GROMACS .gro file of C-alpha atoms in nm:
model
  431
    1MET     CA    1   7.702  -7.584  -3.404
    2LYS     CA    2   7.548  -7.352  -3.681
    3ILE     CA    3   7.746  -7.010  -3.648
    4LEU     CA    4   7.670  -6.876  -4.049
    5PRO     CA    5   7.303  -6.843  -4.102
    6LYS     CA    6   7.160  -7.046  -4.406
    7SER     CA    7   6.868  -6.817  -4.511
    8ALA     CA    8   6.946  -6.559  -4.803
    9PHE     CA    9   6.797  -6.295  -4.552
   10GLY     CA   10   7.043  -6.349  -4.274
   11GLN     CA   11   7.323  -6.393  -4.497
   12THR     CA   12   7.256  -6.048  -4.660
   13VAL     CA   13   7.274  -5.871  -4.345
   14LEU     CA   14   7.558  -6.045  -4.233
   15LEU     CA   15   7.723  -5.927  -4.518
   16VAL     CA   16   7.617  -5.570  -4.513
   17GLY     CA   17   7.715  -5.592  -4.159
   18ALA     CA   18   8.089  -5.699  -4.223
   19LEU     CA   19   8.101  -5.453  -4.507
   20LEU     CA   20   8.024  -5.196  -4.289
   21LEU     CA   21   8.211  -5.290  -4.026
   22VAL     CA   22   8.546  -5.313  -4.261
   23ASN     CA   23   8.429  -4.952  -4.359
   24GLN     CA   24   8.431  -4.832  -4.030
   25ILE     CA   25   8.758  -4.959  -3.933
   26VAL     CA   26   8.932  -4.815  -4.268
   27SER     CA   27   8.737  -4.460  -4.182
   28TYR     CA   28   8.899  -4.448  -3.843
   29VAL     CA   29   9.208  -4.585  -3.928
   30SER     CA   30   9.224  -4.287  -4.222
   31ILE     CA   31   9.124  -4.046  -3.976
   32ALA     CA   32   9.381  -4.123  -3.723
   33LEU     CA   33   9.649  -4.150  -3.972
   34TYR     CA   34   9.551  -3.837  -4.169
   35ILE     CA   35   9.425  -3.589  -3.948
   36ILE     CA   36   9.470  -3.671  -3.577
   37GLN     CA   37   9.842  -3.786  -3.593
   38PRO     CA   38   9.952  -3.456  -3.843
   39SER     CA   39   9.727  -3.272  -3.575
   40SER     CA   40   9.937  -3.400  -3.283
   41GLN     CA   41  10.237  -3.372  -3.441
   42GLN     CA   42  10.175  -2.988  -3.504
   43ILE     CA   43  10.104  -2.983  -3.147
   44ASN     CA   44  10.405  -3.132  -3.019
   45GLN     CA   45  10.601  -2.930  -3.271
   46LEU     CA   46  10.429  -2.566  -3.150
   47LEU     CA   47  10.505  -2.643  -2.778
   48ALA     CA   48  10.858  -2.738  -2.864
   49LYS     CA   49  10.911  -2.413  -3.015
   50GLN     CA   50  10.784  -2.249  -2.692
   51ILE     CA   51  11.006  -2.452  -2.466
   52LYS     CA   52  11.323  -2.346  -2.711
   53VAL     CA   53  11.179  -2.007  -2.648
   54VAL     CA   54  11.165  -2.006  -2.272
   55PHE     CA   55  11.505  -2.188  -2.255
   56ILE     CA   56  11.659  -1.964  -2.531
   57ASP     CA   57  12.002  -1.880  -2.350
   58ILE     CA   58  12.077  -2.194  -2.150
   59LYS     CA   59  12.286  -2.005  -1.898
   60ASP     CA   60  11.956  -1.851  -1.794
   61ALA     CA   61  11.768  -2.148  -1.732
   62ASP     CA   62  11.741  -2.067  -1.394
   63MET     CA   63  11.487  -1.762  -1.413
   64SER     CA   64  11.425  -1.493  -1.164
   65PRO     CA   65  11.101  -1.500  -0.996
   66ARG     CA   66  11.009  -1.194  -1.146
   67MET     CA   67  11.106  -1.232  -1.520
   68ALA     CA   68  10.927  -1.598  -1.466
   69GLU     CA   69  10.622  -1.396  -1.314
   70VAL     CA   70  10.600  -1.142  -1.590
   71PHE     CA   71  10.688  -1.441  -1.860
   72HIS     CA   72  10.329  -1.602  -1.745
   73GLN     CA   73  10.163  -1.313  -1.741
   74GLU     CA   74  10.233  -1.234  -2.093
   75THR     CA   75  10.221  -1.570  -2.258
   76GLY     CA   76  10.027  -1.801  -1.998
   77ILE     CA   77  10.344  -2.033  -1.995
   78GLY     CA   78  10.482  -2.121  -1.616
   79VAL     CA   79  10.835  -2.245  -1.539
   80TYR     CA   80  10.826  -2.414  -1.178
   81HIS     CA   81  11.047  -2.626  -0.964
   82GLU     CA   82  10.929  -2.989  -0.932
   83ARG     CA   83  10.783  -2.939  -0.559
   84ASP     CA   84  10.564  -2.620  -0.696
   85ALA     CA   85  10.448  -2.779  -1.036
   86LEU     CA   86  10.335  -3.066  -0.782
   87ALA     CA   87  10.165  -2.811  -0.579
   88LEU     CA   88  10.008  -2.673  -0.895
   89GLY     CA   89   9.817  -2.997  -1.042
   90LEU     CA   90  10.152  -3.215  -1.200
   91GLN     CA   91  10.078  -3.481  -0.942
   92ASN     CA   92   9.728  -3.547  -1.168
   93ALA     CA   93   9.917  -3.530  -1.488
   94ILE     CA   94   9.874  -3.828  -1.713
   95TYR     CA   95  10.241  -3.954  -1.899
   96PHE     CA   96  10.200  -3.973  -2.204
   97PRO     CA   97  10.539  -4.215  -2.345
   98PHE     CA   98  10.433  -4.139  -2.731
   99ARG     CA   99  10.457  -3.746  -2.688
  100SER     CA  100  10.745  -3.758  -2.453
  101GLU     CA  101  10.951  -3.966  -2.715
  102GLU     CA  102  10.819  -3.741  -3.002
  103MET     CA  103  10.922  -3.408  -2.798
  104SER     CA  104  11.245  -3.542  -2.689
  105GLN     CA  105  11.312  -3.593  -3.073
  106LEU     CA  106  11.216  -3.229  -3.128
  107LEU     CA  107  11.413  -3.078  -2.843
  108ASP     CA  108  11.706  -3.318  -2.894
  109GLY     CA  109  11.744  -3.438  -2.540
  110PRO     CA  110  11.510  -3.677  -2.287
  111ALA     CA  111  11.186  -3.504  -2.256
  112GLU     CA  112  10.884  -3.604  -2.088
  113VAL     CA  113  10.528  -3.506  -2.125
  114ARG     CA  114  10.228  -3.483  -1.897
  115ILE     CA  115   9.876  -3.373  -1.982
  116SER     CA  116   9.628  -3.252  -1.716
  117THR     CA  117   9.232  -3.187  -1.799
  118GLY     CA  118   8.973  -2.989  -1.572
  119ASP     CA  119   8.900  -2.619  -1.606
  120GLU     CA  120   9.243  -2.582  -1.856
  121TYR     CA  121   9.386  -2.822  -2.078
  122LEU     CA  122   9.762  -2.824  -1.953
  123PHE     CA  123  10.062  -2.966  -2.115
  124TRP     CA  124  10.378  -3.044  -1.843
  125ILE     CA  125  10.681  -3.049  -1.997
  126ARG     CA  126  11.037  -3.128  -1.854
  127ALA     CA  127  11.286  -3.039  -2.132
  128PRO     CA  128  11.648  -3.141  -2.160
  129GLN     CA  129  11.753  -2.794  -2.141
  130ALA     CA  130  11.665  -2.746  -1.749
  131PRO     CA  131  11.600  -3.091  -1.622
  132HIS     CA  132  11.482  -2.990  -1.266
  133LEU     CA  133  11.222  -2.740  -1.431
  134TRP     CA  134  10.875  -2.834  -1.541
  135VAL     CA  135  10.715  -2.611  -1.781
  136LYS     CA  136  10.333  -2.582  -1.791
  137ILE     CA  137  10.190  -2.445  -2.134
  138PRO     CA  138   9.810  -2.418  -2.128
  139LEU     CA  139   9.594  -2.455  -2.469
  140SER     CA  140   9.294  -2.324  -2.547
  141GLY     CA  141   9.049  -2.482  -2.781
  142LEU     CA  142   9.215  -2.824  -2.736
  143GLU     CA  143   8.947  -2.944  -2.528
  144GLU     CA  144   8.694  -2.869  -2.745
  145ALA     CA  145   8.931  -3.108  -3.021
  146ASN     CA  146   8.813  -3.430  -2.838
  147PHE     CA  147   8.797  -3.740  -3.078
  148SER     CA  148   8.663  -3.967  -2.893
  149PRO     CA  149   8.292  -3.918  -3.015
  150LEU     CA  150   8.440  -3.989  -3.378
  151LEU     CA  151   8.411  -4.405  -3.273
  152VAL     CA  152   8.089  -4.303  -3.145
  153VAL     CA  153   7.971  -4.145  -3.458
  154LEU     CA  154   8.084  -4.426  -3.646
  155MET     CA  155   7.922  -4.684  -3.419
  156ILE     CA  156   7.614  -4.491  -3.483
  157LEU     CA  157   7.647  -4.465  -3.849
  158GLY     CA  158   7.694  -4.826  -3.870
  159VAL     CA  159   7.406  -4.954  -3.651
  160LEU     CA  160   7.182  -4.728  -3.861
  161SER     CA  161   7.322  -4.870  -4.207
  162VAL     CA  162   7.276  -5.232  -4.044
  163VAL     CA  163   6.927  -5.162  -3.940
  164GLY     CA  164   6.843  -4.984  -4.257
  165GLY     CA  165   6.985  -5.291  -4.472
  166TRP     CA  166   6.796  -5.551  -4.263
  167ILE     CA  167   6.471  -5.335  -4.323
  168PHE     CA  168   6.569  -5.322  -4.698
  169VAL     CA  169   6.654  -5.697  -4.717
  170ARG     CA  170   6.304  -5.741  -4.511
  171GLN     CA  171   6.115  -5.599  -4.764
  172LEU     CA  172   6.281  -5.793  -5.054
  173ASN     CA  173   6.247  -6.111  -4.896
  174ARG     CA  174   5.899  -6.066  -4.830
  175PRO     CA  175   5.783  -6.182  -5.176
  176LEU     CA  176   5.993  -6.502  -5.129
  177LYS     CA  177   5.815  -6.599  -4.790
  178ALA     CA  178   5.451  -6.560  -5.003
  179LEU     CA  179   5.587  -6.757  -5.265
  180GLN     CA  180   5.736  -7.049  -4.989
  181VAL     CA  181   5.371  -7.053  -4.842
  182ALA     CA  182   5.181  -7.071  -5.177
  183ALA     CA  183   5.448  -7.329  -5.274
  184GLU     CA  184   5.382  -7.570  -4.985
  185GLU     CA  185   4.995  -7.506  -5.022
  186VAL     CA  186   5.037  -7.641  -5.382
  187GLY     CA  187   5.205  -7.935  -5.249
  188ARG     CA  188   4.930  -8.018  -4.995
  189GLY     CA  189   4.651  -8.011  -5.265
  190ALA     CA  190   4.550  -7.639  -5.221
  191PHE     CA  191   4.578  -7.387  -5.492
  192PRO     CA  192   4.596  -7.074  -5.358
  193LYS     CA  193   4.506  -6.710  -5.521
  194PRO     CA  194   4.759  -6.590  -5.759
  195LEU     CA  195   5.031  -6.392  -5.602
  196LYS     CA  196   5.078  -6.024  -5.623
  197GLU     CA  197   5.382  -5.967  -5.859
  198GLN     CA  198   5.598  -5.739  -5.641
  199GLY     CA  199   5.957  -5.688  -5.595
  200THR     CA  200   6.248  -5.700  -5.749
  201THR     CA  201   6.233  -5.784  -6.166
  202GLU     CA  202   6.374  -6.118  -6.066
  203ILE     CA  203   6.142  -6.222  -5.820
  204VAL     CA  204   5.835  -6.059  -6.005
  205SER     CA  205   5.956  -6.314  -6.299
  206VAL     CA  206   5.962  -6.599  -6.027
  207THR     CA  207   5.659  -6.509  -5.904
  208ARG     CA  208   5.478  -6.463  -6.260
  209ALA     CA  209   5.604  -6.854  -6.330
  210PHE     CA  210   5.500  -6.979  -5.988
  211ASN     CA  211   5.139  -6.844  -6.096
  212HIS     CA  212   5.169  -7.004  -6.447
  213MET     CA  213   5.279  -7.300  -6.315
  214SER     CA  214   4.996  -7.307  -6.022
  215LYS     CA  215   4.727  -7.222  -6.280
  216GLY     CA  216   4.846  -7.529  -6.487
  217ILE     CA  217   4.823  -7.780  -6.240
  218LYS     CA  218   4.503  -7.648  -6.135
  219GLN     CA  219   4.367  -7.712  -6.491
  220LEU     CA  220   4.541  -8.052  -6.493
  221GLU     CA  221   4.369  -8.164  -6.181
  222ALA     CA  222   4.051  -8.033  -6.310
  223ASP     CA  223   4.083  -8.256  -6.638
  224ARG     CA  224   4.195  -8.546  -6.437
  225ASN     CA  225   3.903  -8.548  -6.238
  226LEU     CA  226   3.650  -8.522  -6.516
  227LEU     CA  227   3.800  -8.804  -6.673
  228MET     CA  228   3.800  -9.024  -6.366
  229ALA     CA  229   3.473  -8.943  -6.291
  230GLY     CA  230   3.367  -8.990  -6.680
  231ILE     CA  231   3.552  -9.355  -6.652
  232SER     CA  232   3.400  -9.431  -6.350
  233HIS     CA  233   3.019  -9.365  -6.482
  234ASP     CA  234   3.125  -9.540  -6.798
  235LEU     CA  235   3.225  -9.848  -6.629
  236ARG     CA  236   2.958  -9.863  -6.371
  237THR     CA  237   2.705  -9.871  -6.630
  238PRO     CA  238   2.824 -10.166  -6.769
  239LEU     CA  239   2.899 -10.334  -6.459
  240THR     CA  240   2.519 -10.268  -6.369
  241ARG     CA  241   2.427 -10.452  -6.652
  242ILE     CA  242   2.600 -10.734  -6.580
  243ARG     CA  243   2.470 -10.787  -6.230
  244LEU     CA  244   2.125 -10.777  -6.353
  245SER     CA  245   2.215 -11.024  -6.627
  246THR     CA  246   2.375 -11.229  -6.368
  247GLU     CA  247   2.000 -11.224  -6.171
  248MET     CA  248   1.870 -11.385  -6.466
  249MET     CA  249   2.098 -11.674  -6.463
  250SER     CA  250   1.965 -12.023  -6.368
  251GLU     CA  251   2.011 -12.201  -6.019
  252ALA     CA  252   2.242 -12.438  -6.216
  253ASP     CA  253   2.472 -12.173  -6.277
  254GLU     CA  254   2.453 -12.034  -5.920
  255PHE     CA  255   2.847 -12.078  -5.875
  256LEU     CA  256   2.893 -11.901  -6.153
  257LYS     CA  257   2.693 -11.607  -6.065
  258GLU     CA  258   2.860 -11.568  -5.755
  259GLY     CA  259   3.215 -11.543  -5.883
  260ILE     CA  260   3.054 -11.264  -6.141
  261ASP     CA  261   2.943 -11.078  -5.798
  262ASN     CA  262   3.274 -11.095  -5.632
  263ASP     CA  263   3.424 -10.956  -5.954
  264ILE     CA  264   3.188 -10.680  -5.973
  265ASP     CA  265   3.198 -10.565  -5.616
  266ASP     CA  266   3.596 -10.600  -5.655
  267MET     CA  267   3.570 -10.386  -5.975
  268ASN     CA  268   3.351 -10.079  -5.773
  269ASN     CA  269   3.582 -10.107  -5.491
  270ILE     CA  270   3.902 -10.037  -5.711
  271ILE     CA  271   3.659  -9.746  -5.904
  272ASP     CA  272   3.583  -9.628  -5.578
  273GLN     CA  273   3.993  -9.613  -5.484
  274PHE     CA  274   4.062  -9.462  -5.797
  275ILE     CA  275   3.807  -9.188  -5.728
  276ASP     CA  276   3.935  -9.179  -5.333
  277TYR     CA  277   4.276  -9.088  -5.483
  278ILE     CA  278   4.202  -8.819  -5.664
  279ARG     CA  279   3.959  -8.639  -5.455
  280HIS     CA  280   4.122  -8.377  -5.199
  281ASP     CA  281   3.803  -8.300  -4.988
  282LYS     CA  282   3.807  -7.970  -5.060
  283GLU     CA  283   3.498  -7.932  -4.935
  284ASP     CA  284   3.615  -8.115  -4.584
  285GLN     CA  285   3.771  -7.759  -4.414
  286ALA     CA  286   4.014  -7.791  -4.134
  287GLU     CA  287   3.916  -7.729  -3.786
  288LEU     CA  288   4.031  -7.754  -3.462
  289SER     CA  289   3.942  -8.123  -3.379
  290SER     CA  290   4.103  -8.369  -3.116
  291ILE     CA  291   4.321  -8.680  -3.266
  292ASN     CA  292   4.170  -8.886  -2.983
  293ASP     CA  293   3.804  -8.815  -3.030
  294LEU     CA  294   3.870  -8.947  -3.388
  295LEU     CA  295   4.053  -9.254  -3.261
  296HIS     CA  296   3.795  -9.357  -3.044
  297GLU     CA  297   3.516  -9.336  -3.309
  298VAL     CA  298   3.700  -9.544  -3.521
  299VAL     CA  299   3.774  -9.808  -3.258
  300GLN     CA  300   3.439  -9.822  -3.166
  301ALA     CA  301   3.336  -9.849  -3.564
  302GLU     CA  302   3.543 -10.131  -3.551
  303ALA     CA  303   3.460 -10.317  -3.252
  304ILE     CA  304   3.203 -10.516  -3.455
  305ASN     CA  305   3.503 -10.733  -3.579
  306GLU     CA  306   3.524 -10.943  -3.283
  307ARG     CA  307   3.909 -10.853  -3.243
  308GLU     CA  308   4.097 -10.732  -2.941
  309ILE     CA  309   4.208 -10.347  -2.997
  310GLN     CA  310   4.376 -10.158  -2.728
  311PHE     CA  311   4.398  -9.808  -2.746
  312VAL     CA  312   4.632  -9.595  -2.548
  313SER     CA  313   4.602  -9.224  -2.590
  314GLY     CA  314   4.819  -8.961  -2.462
  315ASP     CA  315   4.726  -8.598  -2.358
  316CYS     CA  316   4.708  -8.419  -2.751
  317PRO     CA  317   4.601  -8.097  -2.825
  318ALA     CA  318   4.343  -8.004  -3.039
  319ILE     CA  319   4.525  -7.958  -3.403
  320PRO     CA  320   4.390  -7.827  -3.758
  321LEU     CA  321   4.186  -8.165  -3.897
  322ARG     CA  322   4.026  -8.215  -4.217
  323TYR     CA  323   3.781  -8.441  -3.984
  324VAL     CA  324   3.646  -8.639  -4.276
  325ALA     CA  325   3.923  -8.716  -4.472
  326MET     CA  326   4.181  -8.777  -4.189
  327LYS     CA  327   3.907  -9.049  -4.039
  328ARG     CA  328   3.899  -9.187  -4.374
  329ALA     CA  329   4.324  -9.265  -4.376
  330VAL     CA  330   4.259  -9.421  -3.999
  331VAL     CA  331   3.999  -9.663  -4.116
  332ASN     CA  332   4.210  -9.762  -4.431
  333LEU     CA  333   4.515  -9.806  -4.178
  334MET     CA  334   4.308  -9.973  -3.926
  335GLN     CA  335   4.119 -10.225  -4.191
  336ASN     CA  336   4.472 -10.311  -4.327
  337ALA     CA  337   4.614 -10.406  -3.989
  338LEU     CA  338   4.312 -10.607  -3.947
  339ARG     CA  339   4.309 -10.779  -4.260
  340TYR     CA  340   4.663 -10.872  -4.243
  341SER     CA  341   4.686 -10.975  -3.885
  342SER     CA  342   4.491 -11.215  -3.638
  343GLY     CA  343   4.666 -11.069  -3.314
  344ILE     CA  344   4.578 -10.788  -3.082
  345ILE     CA  345   4.548 -10.407  -3.261
  346PHE     CA  346   4.782 -10.165  -3.044
  347ILE     CA  347   4.642  -9.785  -3.079
  348THR     CA  348   4.886  -9.530  -2.904
  349SER     CA  349   4.836  -9.134  -2.934
  350GLY     CA  350   5.101  -8.876  -2.786
  351VAL     CA  351   5.265  -8.539  -2.863
  352ASP     CA  352   5.596  -8.454  -2.927
  353GLU     CA  353   5.697  -8.105  -2.765
  354ALA     CA  354   6.018  -8.078  -2.926
  355THR     CA  355   5.890  -8.058  -3.280
  356GLU     CA  356   5.551  -7.935  -3.221
  357GLN     CA  357   5.395  -8.266  -3.362
  358VAL     CA  358   5.118  -8.484  -3.241
  359PHE     CA  359   5.142  -8.884  -3.342
  360PHE     CA  360   4.938  -9.182  -3.358
  361THR     CA  361   5.056  -9.518  -3.440
  362ILE     CA  362   4.886  -9.844  -3.538
  363GLU     CA  363   5.040 -10.162  -3.466
  364ASP     CA  364   4.919 -10.541  -3.560
  365GLN     CA  365   5.082 -10.860  -3.479
  366GLY     CA  366   5.072 -10.975  -3.874
  367PRO     CA  367   5.346 -11.121  -4.080
  368GLY     CA  368   5.467 -10.740  -4.158
  369ILE     CA  369   5.647 -10.649  -4.522
  370SER     CA  370   5.974 -10.673  -4.636
  371GLU     CA  371   6.224 -10.420  -4.574
  372ASP     CA  372   6.297 -10.326  -4.975
  373GLU     CA  373   5.938 -10.305  -5.027
  374ILE     CA  374   5.867 -10.029  -4.755
  375GLU     CA  375   5.970  -9.758  -4.905
  376HIS     CA  376   5.801  -9.784  -5.221
  377LEU     CA  377   5.464  -9.873  -5.069
  378PHE     CA  378   5.371  -9.535  -5.069
  379GLN     CA  379   5.367  -9.491  -5.442
  380PRO     CA  380   5.030  -9.537  -5.653
  381PHE     CA  381   4.967  -9.876  -5.815
  382THR     CA  382   5.245 -10.033  -5.596
  383GLN     CA  383   5.162 -10.410  -5.415
  384GLY     CA  384   5.324 -10.440  -5.104
  385ASP     CA  385   5.088 -10.718  -4.999
  386LYS     CA  386   5.270 -11.022  -5.127
  387ALA     CA  387   5.413 -11.139  -4.800
  388ARG     CA  388   5.106 -11.049  -4.636
  389GLY     CA  389   4.876 -11.232  -4.924
  390GLY     CA  390   4.655 -10.944  -4.987
  391VAL     CA  391   4.517 -10.826  -5.356
  392GLY     CA  392   4.390 -10.466  -5.487
  393SER     CA  393   4.432 -10.170  -5.678
  394GLY     CA  394   4.759 -10.077  -5.508
  395LEU     CA  395   4.632  -9.719  -5.402
  396GLY     CA  396   4.518  -9.778  -5.043
  397LEU     CA  397   4.859  -9.620  -4.886
  398ALA     CA  398   4.882  -9.387  -5.134
  399ILE     CA  399   4.546  -9.226  -5.062
  400ILE     CA  400   4.683  -9.246  -4.690
  401LYS     CA  401   4.979  -9.048  -4.744
  402ARG     CA  402   4.783  -8.822  -4.952
  403ILE     CA  403   4.578  -8.715  -4.675
  404VAL     CA  404   4.868  -8.672  -4.436
  405ASP     CA  405   5.029  -8.473  -4.691
  406ILE     CA  406   4.738  -8.243  -4.704
  407HIS     CA  407   4.743  -8.202  -4.332
  408GLY     CA  408   5.108  -8.142  -4.373
  409GLY     CA  409   5.241  -8.432  -4.189
  410ARG     CA  410   5.420  -8.738  -4.262
  411ILE     CA  411   5.353  -9.092  -4.245
  412THR     CA  412   5.609  -9.361  -4.181
  413LEU     CA  413   5.578  -9.786  -4.178
  414SER     CA  414   5.783 -10.004  -3.994
  415ASN     CA  415   5.849 -10.377  -3.875
  416ARG     CA  416   5.817 -10.404  -3.510
  417ALA     CA  417   6.039 -10.642  -3.337
  418GLU     CA  418   5.787 -10.858  -3.201
  419GLY     CA  419   5.615 -10.923  -3.526
  420GLY     CA  420   5.396 -10.726  -3.720
  421LEU     CA  421   5.401 -10.365  -3.881
  422ALA     CA  422   5.371 -10.027  -3.709
  423ALA     CA  423   5.220  -9.743  -3.891
  424LYS     CA  424   5.349  -9.386  -3.780
  425VAL     CA  425   5.164  -9.064  -3.858
  426TRP     CA  426   5.312  -8.737  -3.753
  427LEU     CA  427   5.081  -8.408  -3.785
  428PRO     CA  428   5.151  -8.069  -3.671
  429ILE     CA  429   4.992  -7.873  -3.440
  430ASN     CA  430   4.985  -7.573  -3.610
  431ILE     CA  431   5.001  -7.539  -4.004
   0.00000   0.00000   0.00000
């Protein structure tokens, strides 16, 4: 189960959010300790002094009704028996243990503090000087000193800060995303336009280095293509002269002529493979096509070999394909299967909804390949056909893999339990 984000974007946003949360907690605790608590203590001290004024002479704790009425008119402070206090709102007042404890310390005896809110903010206090009486003290203006909005304000500031940090990090990572997409295109053999150098100085430096690298790879690719084209031209000319020379050989040398012609054909095929390997089919643009239609075309074309081919097609959606290039890859896989086996060729296609990929498999009933050789077969000039009795330049599977890579897919080879080799290709539905 993934808990922490793996991307730099997610980690940065998480770090900003965590720091802001710590900052909000520290701010709230600081305000509570240095503002709210001192204010509460001051209010309690004020209330305690007023209680002492009311009961300045303990002998007169039972004030006359007339004196209580006058005292209430002048100060707003009322002194009531519990029965009267309950009728006036004491029963709806909330008991506060912490304030009661502080008040007990200030009044040198057990005291009880209750608070009721409404039209007025009222403190009900039962003092140790007269436990049978309740003193009602209204505090005007205290109702405006409600500290509950403080938490709301801190939360709003935190949310705004996280959103601002998210936007900032998103803008910061946008050039990295463009760099990732461009790098994937270069990996598939395409060369995008130079990226715009924007963002922080570090990202600008990386983008500039990538543009320089992409330009160098593109130039290297062009030089290699030019070199291979020159070699191909220079080799084909003497091969043509040799072929013409063999036509002038006598009938007595017919066996020698046939061998030379076969060698020339092999050399021409090897040159064609070199050209195919370095060619990326840039003129072949990816278009939405059906992999089933492509496989069906190849099966129909290979039917002339009088070999049984079983094709089971799945319900595959159209995917972006460089049709000519992918058809070349499928033909190469099919020819390998036909060349190195004598039984039935099995072809299946389908779609993997979980990974959003289309796949097709070409299986034969030949001798298969050693497990130790399979992982090296896609390297250029690697011969893996010894067990299957083949010869060649060793570029066939390398060409197929390059075409699959251009499509953003992958290819695997595996030996079948029933005997033979299975080649499976996965292609993304969207690239």
